[in-house]
Short mmCIF file of C-alpha atoms and ligand atoms in Angstrom, two decimals:
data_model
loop_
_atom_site.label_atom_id
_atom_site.label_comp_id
_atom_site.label_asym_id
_atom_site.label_seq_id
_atom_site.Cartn_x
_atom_site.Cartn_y
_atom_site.Cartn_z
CA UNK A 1 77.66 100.06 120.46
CA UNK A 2 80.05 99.17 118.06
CA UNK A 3 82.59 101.64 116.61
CA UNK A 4 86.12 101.17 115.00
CA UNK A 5 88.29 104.14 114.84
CA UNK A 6 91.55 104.10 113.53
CA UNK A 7 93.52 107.02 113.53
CA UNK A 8 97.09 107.87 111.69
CA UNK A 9 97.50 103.97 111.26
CA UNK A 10 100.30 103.00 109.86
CA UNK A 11 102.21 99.46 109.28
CA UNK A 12 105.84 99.21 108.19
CA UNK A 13 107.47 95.66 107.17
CA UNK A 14 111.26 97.25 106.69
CA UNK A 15 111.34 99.66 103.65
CA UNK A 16 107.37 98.70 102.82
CA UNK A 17 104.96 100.84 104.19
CA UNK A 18 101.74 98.49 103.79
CA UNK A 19 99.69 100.83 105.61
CA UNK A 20 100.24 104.85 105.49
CA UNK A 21 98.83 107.31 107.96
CA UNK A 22 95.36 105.16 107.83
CA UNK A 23 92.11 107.09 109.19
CA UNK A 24 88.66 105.92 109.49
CA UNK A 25 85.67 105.82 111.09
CA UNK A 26 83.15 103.11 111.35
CA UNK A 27 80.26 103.46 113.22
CA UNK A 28 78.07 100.92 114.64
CA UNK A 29 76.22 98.34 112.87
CA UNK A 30 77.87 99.40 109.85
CA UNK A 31 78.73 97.37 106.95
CA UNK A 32 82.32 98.49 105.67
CA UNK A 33 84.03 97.37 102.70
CA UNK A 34 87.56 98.07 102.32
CA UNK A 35 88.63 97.59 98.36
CA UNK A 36 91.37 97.44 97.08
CA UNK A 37 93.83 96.12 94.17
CA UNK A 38 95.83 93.59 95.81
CA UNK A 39 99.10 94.69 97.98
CA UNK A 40 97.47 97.63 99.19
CA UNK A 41 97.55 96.85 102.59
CA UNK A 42 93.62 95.82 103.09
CA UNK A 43 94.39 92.57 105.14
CA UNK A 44 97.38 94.09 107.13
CA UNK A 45 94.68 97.09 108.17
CA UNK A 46 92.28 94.22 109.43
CA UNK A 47 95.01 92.28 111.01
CA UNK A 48 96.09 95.33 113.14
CA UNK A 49 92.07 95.85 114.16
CA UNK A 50 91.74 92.26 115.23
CA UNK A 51 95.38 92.80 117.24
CA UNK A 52 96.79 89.92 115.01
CA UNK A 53 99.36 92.81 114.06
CA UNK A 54 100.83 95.47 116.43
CA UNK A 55 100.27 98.92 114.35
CA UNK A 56 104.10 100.50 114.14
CA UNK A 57 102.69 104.14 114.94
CA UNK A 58 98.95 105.01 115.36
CA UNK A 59 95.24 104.56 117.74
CA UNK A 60 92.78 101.97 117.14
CA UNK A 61 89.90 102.31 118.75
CA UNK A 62 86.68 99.82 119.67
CA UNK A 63 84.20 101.44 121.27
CA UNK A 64 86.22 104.76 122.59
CA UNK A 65 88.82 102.12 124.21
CA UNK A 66 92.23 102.03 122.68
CA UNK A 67 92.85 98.69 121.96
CA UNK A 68 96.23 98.92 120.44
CA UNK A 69 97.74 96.93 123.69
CA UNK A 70 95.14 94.62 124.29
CA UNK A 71 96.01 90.65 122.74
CA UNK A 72 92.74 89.77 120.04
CA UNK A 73 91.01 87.61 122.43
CA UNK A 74 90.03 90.61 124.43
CA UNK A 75 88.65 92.56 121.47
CA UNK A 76 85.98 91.03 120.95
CA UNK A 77 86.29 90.98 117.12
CA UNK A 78 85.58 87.83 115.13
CA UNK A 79 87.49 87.41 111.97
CA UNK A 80 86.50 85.13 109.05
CA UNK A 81 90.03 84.27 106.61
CA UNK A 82 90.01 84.04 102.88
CA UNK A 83 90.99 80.36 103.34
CA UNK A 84 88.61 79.82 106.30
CA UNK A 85 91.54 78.46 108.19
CA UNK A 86 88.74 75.27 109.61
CA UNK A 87 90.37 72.23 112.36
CA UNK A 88 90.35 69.50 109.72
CA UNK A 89 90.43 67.10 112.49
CA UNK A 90 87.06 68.94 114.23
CA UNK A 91 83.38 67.85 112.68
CA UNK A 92 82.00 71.21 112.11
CA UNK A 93 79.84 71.71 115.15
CA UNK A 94 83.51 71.29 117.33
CA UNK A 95 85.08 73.80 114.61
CA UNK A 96 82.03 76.13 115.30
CA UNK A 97 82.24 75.75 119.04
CA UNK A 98 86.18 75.85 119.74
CA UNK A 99 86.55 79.18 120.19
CA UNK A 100 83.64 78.89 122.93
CA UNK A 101 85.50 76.36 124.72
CA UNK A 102 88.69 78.05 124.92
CA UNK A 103 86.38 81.08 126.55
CA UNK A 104 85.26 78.29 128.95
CA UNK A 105 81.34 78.53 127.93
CA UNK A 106 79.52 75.57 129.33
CA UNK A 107 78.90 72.96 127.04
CA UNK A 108 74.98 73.66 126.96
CA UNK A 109 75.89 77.62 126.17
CA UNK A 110 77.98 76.34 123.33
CA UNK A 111 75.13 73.50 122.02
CA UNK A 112 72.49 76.52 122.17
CA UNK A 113 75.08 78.69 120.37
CA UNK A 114 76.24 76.69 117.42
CA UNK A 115 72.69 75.57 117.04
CA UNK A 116 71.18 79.03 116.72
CA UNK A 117 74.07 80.09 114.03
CA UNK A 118 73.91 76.33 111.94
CA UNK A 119 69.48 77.51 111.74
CA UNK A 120 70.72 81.23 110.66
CA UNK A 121 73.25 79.48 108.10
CA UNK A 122 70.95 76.40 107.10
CA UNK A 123 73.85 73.79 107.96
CA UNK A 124 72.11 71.76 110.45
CA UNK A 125 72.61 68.80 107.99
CA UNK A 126 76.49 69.27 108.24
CA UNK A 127 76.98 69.64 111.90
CA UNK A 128 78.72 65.99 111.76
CA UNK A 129 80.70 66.31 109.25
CA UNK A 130 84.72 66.97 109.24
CA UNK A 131 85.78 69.99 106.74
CA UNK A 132 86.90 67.71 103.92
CA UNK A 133 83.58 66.63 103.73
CA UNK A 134 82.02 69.87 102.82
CA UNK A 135 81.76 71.65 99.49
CA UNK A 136 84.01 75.18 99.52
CA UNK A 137 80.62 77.27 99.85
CA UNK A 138 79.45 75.16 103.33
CA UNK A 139 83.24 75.05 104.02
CA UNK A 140 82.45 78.99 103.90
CA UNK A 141 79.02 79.13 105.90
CA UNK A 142 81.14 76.88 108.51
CA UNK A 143 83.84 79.94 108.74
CA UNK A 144 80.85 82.34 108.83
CA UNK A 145 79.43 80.04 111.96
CA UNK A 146 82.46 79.92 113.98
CA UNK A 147 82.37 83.65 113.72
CA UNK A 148 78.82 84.01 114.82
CA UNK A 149 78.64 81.80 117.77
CA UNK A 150 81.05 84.43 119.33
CA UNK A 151 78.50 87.15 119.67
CA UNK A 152 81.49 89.67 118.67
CA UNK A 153 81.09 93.32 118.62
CA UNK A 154 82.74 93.36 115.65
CA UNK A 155 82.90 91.36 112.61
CA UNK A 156 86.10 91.16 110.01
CA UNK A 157 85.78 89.57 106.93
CA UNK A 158 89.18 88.97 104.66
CA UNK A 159 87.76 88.09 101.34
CA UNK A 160 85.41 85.33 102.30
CA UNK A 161 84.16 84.59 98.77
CA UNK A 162 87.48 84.70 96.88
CA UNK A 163 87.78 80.76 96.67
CA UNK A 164 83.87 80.08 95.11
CA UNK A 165 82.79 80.31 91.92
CA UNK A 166 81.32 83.18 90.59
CA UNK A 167 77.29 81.67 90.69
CA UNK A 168 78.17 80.93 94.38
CA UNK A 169 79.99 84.02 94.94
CA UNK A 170 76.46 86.18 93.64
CA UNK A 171 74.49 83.86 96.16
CA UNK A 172 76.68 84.23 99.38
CA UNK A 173 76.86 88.07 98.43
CA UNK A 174 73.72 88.36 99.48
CA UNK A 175 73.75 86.17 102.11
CA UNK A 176 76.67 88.06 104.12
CA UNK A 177 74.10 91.11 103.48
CA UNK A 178 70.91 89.32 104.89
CA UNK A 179 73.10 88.12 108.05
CA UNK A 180 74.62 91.81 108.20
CA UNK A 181 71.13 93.13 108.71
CA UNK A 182 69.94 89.77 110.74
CA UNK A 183 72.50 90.37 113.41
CA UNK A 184 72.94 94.27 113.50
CA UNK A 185 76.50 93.67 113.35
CA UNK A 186 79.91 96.41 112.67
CA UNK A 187 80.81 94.62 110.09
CA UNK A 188 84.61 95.47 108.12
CA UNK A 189 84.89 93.25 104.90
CA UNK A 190 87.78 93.58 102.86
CA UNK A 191 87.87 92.45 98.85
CA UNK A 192 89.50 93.27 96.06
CA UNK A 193 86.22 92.68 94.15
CA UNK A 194 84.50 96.30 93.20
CA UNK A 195 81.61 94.38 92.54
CA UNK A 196 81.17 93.10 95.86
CA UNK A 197 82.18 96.37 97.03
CA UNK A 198 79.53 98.31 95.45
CA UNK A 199 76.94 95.84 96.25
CA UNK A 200 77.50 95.08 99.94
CA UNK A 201 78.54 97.98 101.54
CA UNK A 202 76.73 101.04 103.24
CA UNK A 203 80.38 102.70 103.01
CA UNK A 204 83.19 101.59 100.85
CA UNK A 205 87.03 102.79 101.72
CA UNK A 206 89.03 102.63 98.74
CA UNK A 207 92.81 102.22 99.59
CA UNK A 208 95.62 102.39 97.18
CA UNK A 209 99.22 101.29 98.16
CA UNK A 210 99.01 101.43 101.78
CA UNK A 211 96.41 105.04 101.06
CA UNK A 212 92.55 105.76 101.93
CA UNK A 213 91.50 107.50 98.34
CA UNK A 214 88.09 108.02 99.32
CA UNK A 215 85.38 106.69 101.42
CA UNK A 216 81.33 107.12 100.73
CA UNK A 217 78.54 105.38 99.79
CA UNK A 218 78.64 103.13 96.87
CA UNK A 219 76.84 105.87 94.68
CA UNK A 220 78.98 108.77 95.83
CA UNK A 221 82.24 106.67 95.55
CA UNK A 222 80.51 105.75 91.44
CA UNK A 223 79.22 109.30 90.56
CA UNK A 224 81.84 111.73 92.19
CA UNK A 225 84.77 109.89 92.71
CA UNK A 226 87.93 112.20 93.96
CA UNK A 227 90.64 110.88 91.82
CA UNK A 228 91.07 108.86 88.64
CA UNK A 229 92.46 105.95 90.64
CA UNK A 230 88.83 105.64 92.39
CA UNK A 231 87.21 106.50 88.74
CA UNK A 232 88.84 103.74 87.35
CA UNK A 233 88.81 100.82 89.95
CA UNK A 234 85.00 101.60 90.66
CA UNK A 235 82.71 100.20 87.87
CA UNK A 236 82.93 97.73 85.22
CA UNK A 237 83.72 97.42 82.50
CA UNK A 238 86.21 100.78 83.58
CA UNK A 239 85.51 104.14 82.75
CA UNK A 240 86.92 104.86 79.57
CA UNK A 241 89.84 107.53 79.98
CA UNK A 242 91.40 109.68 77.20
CA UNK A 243 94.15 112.88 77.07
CA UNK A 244 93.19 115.77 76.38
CA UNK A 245 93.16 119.60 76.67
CA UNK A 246 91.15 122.73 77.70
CA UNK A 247 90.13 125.27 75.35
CA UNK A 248 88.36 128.49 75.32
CA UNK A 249 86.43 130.02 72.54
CA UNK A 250 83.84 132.65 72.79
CA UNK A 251 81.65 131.79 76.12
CA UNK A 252 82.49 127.68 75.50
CA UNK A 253 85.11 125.57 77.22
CA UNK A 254 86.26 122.46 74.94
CA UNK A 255 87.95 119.33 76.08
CA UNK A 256 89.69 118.48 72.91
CA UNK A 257 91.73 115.29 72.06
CA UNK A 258 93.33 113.36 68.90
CA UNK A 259 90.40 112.82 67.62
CA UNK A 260 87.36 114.90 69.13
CA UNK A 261 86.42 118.69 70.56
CA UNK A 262 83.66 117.87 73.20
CA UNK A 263 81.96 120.97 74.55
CA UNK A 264 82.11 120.68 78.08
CA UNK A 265 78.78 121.50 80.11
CA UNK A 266 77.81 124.74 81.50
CA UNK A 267 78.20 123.76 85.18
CA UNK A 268 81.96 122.23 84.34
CA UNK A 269 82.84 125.89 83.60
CA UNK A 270 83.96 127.24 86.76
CA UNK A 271 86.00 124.52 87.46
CA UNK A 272 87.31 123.94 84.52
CA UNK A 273 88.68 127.73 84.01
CA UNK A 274 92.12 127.66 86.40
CA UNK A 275 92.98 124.46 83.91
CA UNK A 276 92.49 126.62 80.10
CA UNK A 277 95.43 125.52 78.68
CA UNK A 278 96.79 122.46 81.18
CA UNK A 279 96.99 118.16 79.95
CA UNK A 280 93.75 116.75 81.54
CA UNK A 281 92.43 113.62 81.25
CA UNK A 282 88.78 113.31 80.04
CA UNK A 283 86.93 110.33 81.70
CA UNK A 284 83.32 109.00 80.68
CA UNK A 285 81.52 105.75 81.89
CA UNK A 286 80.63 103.05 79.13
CA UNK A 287 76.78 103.27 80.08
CA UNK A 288 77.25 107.52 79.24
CA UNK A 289 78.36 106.40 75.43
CA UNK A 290 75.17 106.00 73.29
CA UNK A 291 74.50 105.19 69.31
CA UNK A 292 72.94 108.71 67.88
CA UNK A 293 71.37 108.83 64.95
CA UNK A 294 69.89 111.95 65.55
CA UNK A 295 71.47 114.58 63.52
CA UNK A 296 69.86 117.50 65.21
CA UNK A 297 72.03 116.25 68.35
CA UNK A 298 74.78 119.38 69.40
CA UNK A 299 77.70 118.71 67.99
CA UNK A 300 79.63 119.41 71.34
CA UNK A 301 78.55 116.18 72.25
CA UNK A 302 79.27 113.82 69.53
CA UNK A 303 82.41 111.48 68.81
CA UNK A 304 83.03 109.60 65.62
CA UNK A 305 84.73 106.23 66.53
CA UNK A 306 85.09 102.89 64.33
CA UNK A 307 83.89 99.66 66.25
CA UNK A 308 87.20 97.54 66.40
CA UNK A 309 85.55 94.96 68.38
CA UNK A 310 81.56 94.00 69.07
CA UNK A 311 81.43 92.12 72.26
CA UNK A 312 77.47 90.65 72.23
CA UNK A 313 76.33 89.77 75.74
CA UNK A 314 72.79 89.07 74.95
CA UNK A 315 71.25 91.60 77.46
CA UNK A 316 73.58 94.34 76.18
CA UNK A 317 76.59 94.79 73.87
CA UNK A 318 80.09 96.24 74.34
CA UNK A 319 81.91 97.87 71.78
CA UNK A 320 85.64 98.93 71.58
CA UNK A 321 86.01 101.88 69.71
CA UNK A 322 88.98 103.49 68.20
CA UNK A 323 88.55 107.46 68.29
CA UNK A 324 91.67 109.05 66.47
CA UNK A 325 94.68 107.14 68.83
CA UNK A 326 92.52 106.43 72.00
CA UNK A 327 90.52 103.19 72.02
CA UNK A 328 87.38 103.90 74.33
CA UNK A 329 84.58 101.06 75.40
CA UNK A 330 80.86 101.88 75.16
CA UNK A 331 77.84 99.68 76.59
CA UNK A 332 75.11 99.73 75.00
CA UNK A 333 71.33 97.99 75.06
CA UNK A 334 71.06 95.93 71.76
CA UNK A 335 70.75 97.71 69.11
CA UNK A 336 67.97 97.25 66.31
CA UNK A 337 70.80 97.01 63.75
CA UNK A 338 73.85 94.92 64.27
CA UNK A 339 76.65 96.74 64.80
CA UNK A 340 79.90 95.58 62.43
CA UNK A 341 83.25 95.55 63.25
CA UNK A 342 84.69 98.54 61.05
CA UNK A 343 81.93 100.71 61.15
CA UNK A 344 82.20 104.20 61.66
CA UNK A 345 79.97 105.33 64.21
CA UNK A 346 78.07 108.52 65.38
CA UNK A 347 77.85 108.74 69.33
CA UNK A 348 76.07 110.57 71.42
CA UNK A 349 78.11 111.53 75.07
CA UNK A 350 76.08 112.17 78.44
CA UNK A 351 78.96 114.71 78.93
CA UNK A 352 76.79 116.01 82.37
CA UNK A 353 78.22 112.56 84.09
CA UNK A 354 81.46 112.83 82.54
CA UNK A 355 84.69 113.75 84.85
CA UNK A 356 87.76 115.48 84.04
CA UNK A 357 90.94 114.83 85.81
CA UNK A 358 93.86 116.86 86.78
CA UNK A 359 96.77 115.21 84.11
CA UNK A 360 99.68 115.26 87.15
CA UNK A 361 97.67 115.09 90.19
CA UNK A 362 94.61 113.12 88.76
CA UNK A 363 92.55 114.52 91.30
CA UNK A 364 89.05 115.05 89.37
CA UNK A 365 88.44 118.73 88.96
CA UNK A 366 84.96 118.30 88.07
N1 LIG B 1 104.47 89.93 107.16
C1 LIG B 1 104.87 90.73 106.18
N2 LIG B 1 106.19 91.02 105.99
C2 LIG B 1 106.59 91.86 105.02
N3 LIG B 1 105.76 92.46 104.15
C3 LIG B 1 104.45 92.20 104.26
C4 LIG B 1 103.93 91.33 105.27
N4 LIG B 1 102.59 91.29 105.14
C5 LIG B 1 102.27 92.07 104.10
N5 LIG B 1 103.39 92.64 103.57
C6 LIG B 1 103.42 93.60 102.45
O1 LIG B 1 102.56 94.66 102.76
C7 LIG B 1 101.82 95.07 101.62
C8 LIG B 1 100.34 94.96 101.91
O2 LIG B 1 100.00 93.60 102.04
P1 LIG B 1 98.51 93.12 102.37
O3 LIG B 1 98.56 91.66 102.56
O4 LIG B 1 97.96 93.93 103.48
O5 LIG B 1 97.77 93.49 101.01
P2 LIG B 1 96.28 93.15 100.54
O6 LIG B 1 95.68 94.45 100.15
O7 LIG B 1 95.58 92.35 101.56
O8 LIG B 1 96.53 92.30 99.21
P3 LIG B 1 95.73 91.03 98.60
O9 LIG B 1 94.53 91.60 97.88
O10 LIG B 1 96.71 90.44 97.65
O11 LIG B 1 95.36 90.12 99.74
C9 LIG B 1 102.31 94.20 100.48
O12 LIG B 1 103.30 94.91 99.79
C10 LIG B 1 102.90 92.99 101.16
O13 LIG B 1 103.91 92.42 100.41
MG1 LIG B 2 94.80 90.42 101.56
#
């Protein structure tokens, strides 16, 4: 059993709170990605679970014991730093095996150790080799290793892929997620990457200035996100965003802008009712904005835009559209046709997956 609780965290540094009134849960052998644009407190969180911070008010919790007292070596927690933080005078089987010696492991317990977790990371080869030696993705795998041979309860990871290269960065992605189910490890990883958010994590915590947002699974978080922070940080490119208002006529609720009246859905009508009136703002994906050619297609659903820009990425195309003042971005599979820049075009909204937010508050209202 390995759980992390923190409850009513929070970290002041003088006037900045860097943490505020922080509450989660994460239960064992969960993989946990904290996200989060940068400043908003994701490695001072993680410092204050591995003890490498003293919380200013607040519980943290491993496994039902409150550690907030306890110094990190008796955690149990293994951390892995965005600059890997390696001995450059240690080969890396002594860099791996350090922390074992400091525990006073016998020197057979720490051979059997670092060799089990240099066959899990395939670095056998590089066992003899001092850190300036290695490449920044083995320089990585070494990090990774030092944290393994610990047999922690729980593993923190502070933007381990941050300093490869994005081909690298795909390949150790999945890596991290093989050794997450290898090792049925807790597992707390913290990036500023949404992409490595959405792709790693069986819950991702999205925190803005020192703030949980919202916390699900990487679908939830996508398809119902809470505010239009999470709306826009989750997914890429962003989701489009546009003012707009409510209006009622006969049974039909439109969300009307500069340059469109959308007829919202059915099932956006209860919601949508207390705001008749209010500034929202009208949010729809990229993937939701599709050519239409089909003129038999309800007008409730159909902005004109011209293509200001045609971004070609051979698998699919982006294009930046200006609708009245707003400039909106759909993606799109390639089209038959070529799309030029300056055409006016006809497109066809999935409005059921579109959101609209609460103009002060941003909180989504549906
Ligand atoms: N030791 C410190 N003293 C004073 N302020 C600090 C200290 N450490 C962090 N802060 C401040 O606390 C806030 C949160 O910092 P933190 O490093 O936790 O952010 P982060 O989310 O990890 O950002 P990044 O993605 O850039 O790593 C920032 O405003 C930062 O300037
Ligand atoms: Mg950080």
């Amino acid at each position: 059993m390995s759980k992390v609780v923190l409850k009513n965290v929070v970290k002041q540094f003088g006037s900045v709170k860097a943490v505020d009134t922080l509450s989660i849960e994460i239960q064992d052998q969960e993989f946990a990605v904290l996200v989060g644009s940068s400043g908003c407190g994701k490695t001072t969180a993680l410092r204050m679970i591995a003890g490498l911070e003293t919380a200013t008010s607040g519980d943290i919790f491993i496994d039902d014991v409150r550690v907030n007292d306890l110094p990190p070596r008796d955690r149990d927690i293994a951390m892995v730093f965005q600059n890997y933080a390696l001995y450059p005078h240690m080969n890396v089987r002594e860099n791996m095996g350090f922390g074992l010696k400091i525990q006073k492991l016998s020197g057979s317990e720490i051979n059997a150790r670092v060799q089990e977790a240099a066959d899990i990371l395939g670095i056998n080869e590089l066992l003899d080799r001092k850190p300036k030696e290695l490449s920044g993705g083995q320089r990585q795998r070494v990090a990774v290793g030092r944290a393994i041979v610990r047999k922690p309860k729980v593993f923190l990871f502070d933007e381990p892929l941050s300093n490869l290269d994005a081909k690298l960065r795909v390949a150790m992605r999945a890596e991290i997620s093989k050794l997450h189910r290898r090792l049925g490890a807790t597992i707390i990883y913290v990036t500023h990457d949404q992409v490595e958010a959405m792709t790693m994590a069986d819950r991702i915590f999205i925190m803005s200035k020192g703030v949980l947002q919202q916390h699900g699974s990487p679908m939830e978080v996508y398809a119902q996100p809470a505010n239009r922070f999470v709306a826009g940080f989750i997914g890429s490119p962003a989701m489009n965003f546009v003012e707009a208002t409510l209006k009622a006529e006969d049974s039909d609720i439109f969300i009307t802008g500069n340059g469109f009246c959308l007829k919202a859905p059915l099932a956006f009508q209860p919601a949508l009712q207390a705001h008749l009136g209010r500034p929202v703002v009208f949010g729809i994906r990229p993937e939701d904005i599709a050519l239409s050619d089909d003129t038999s297609t309800d007008p409730g659903n159909i902005l004109t835009a011209r293509a200001d820009v045609v971004e070609t990425l051979g698998s699919e195309i982006f294009i930046h559209l200006a609708c009245g003042d707003d400039t909106l971005v759909a993606r799109l599979p390639v089209p038959d046709r070529p799309v030029e820049v300056g055409q006016t075009l006809r497109l066809g909204l999935n409005l059921a997956r579109s959101h609209v937010f609460d103009k002060d508050s941003s909180n989504t209202i549906v």
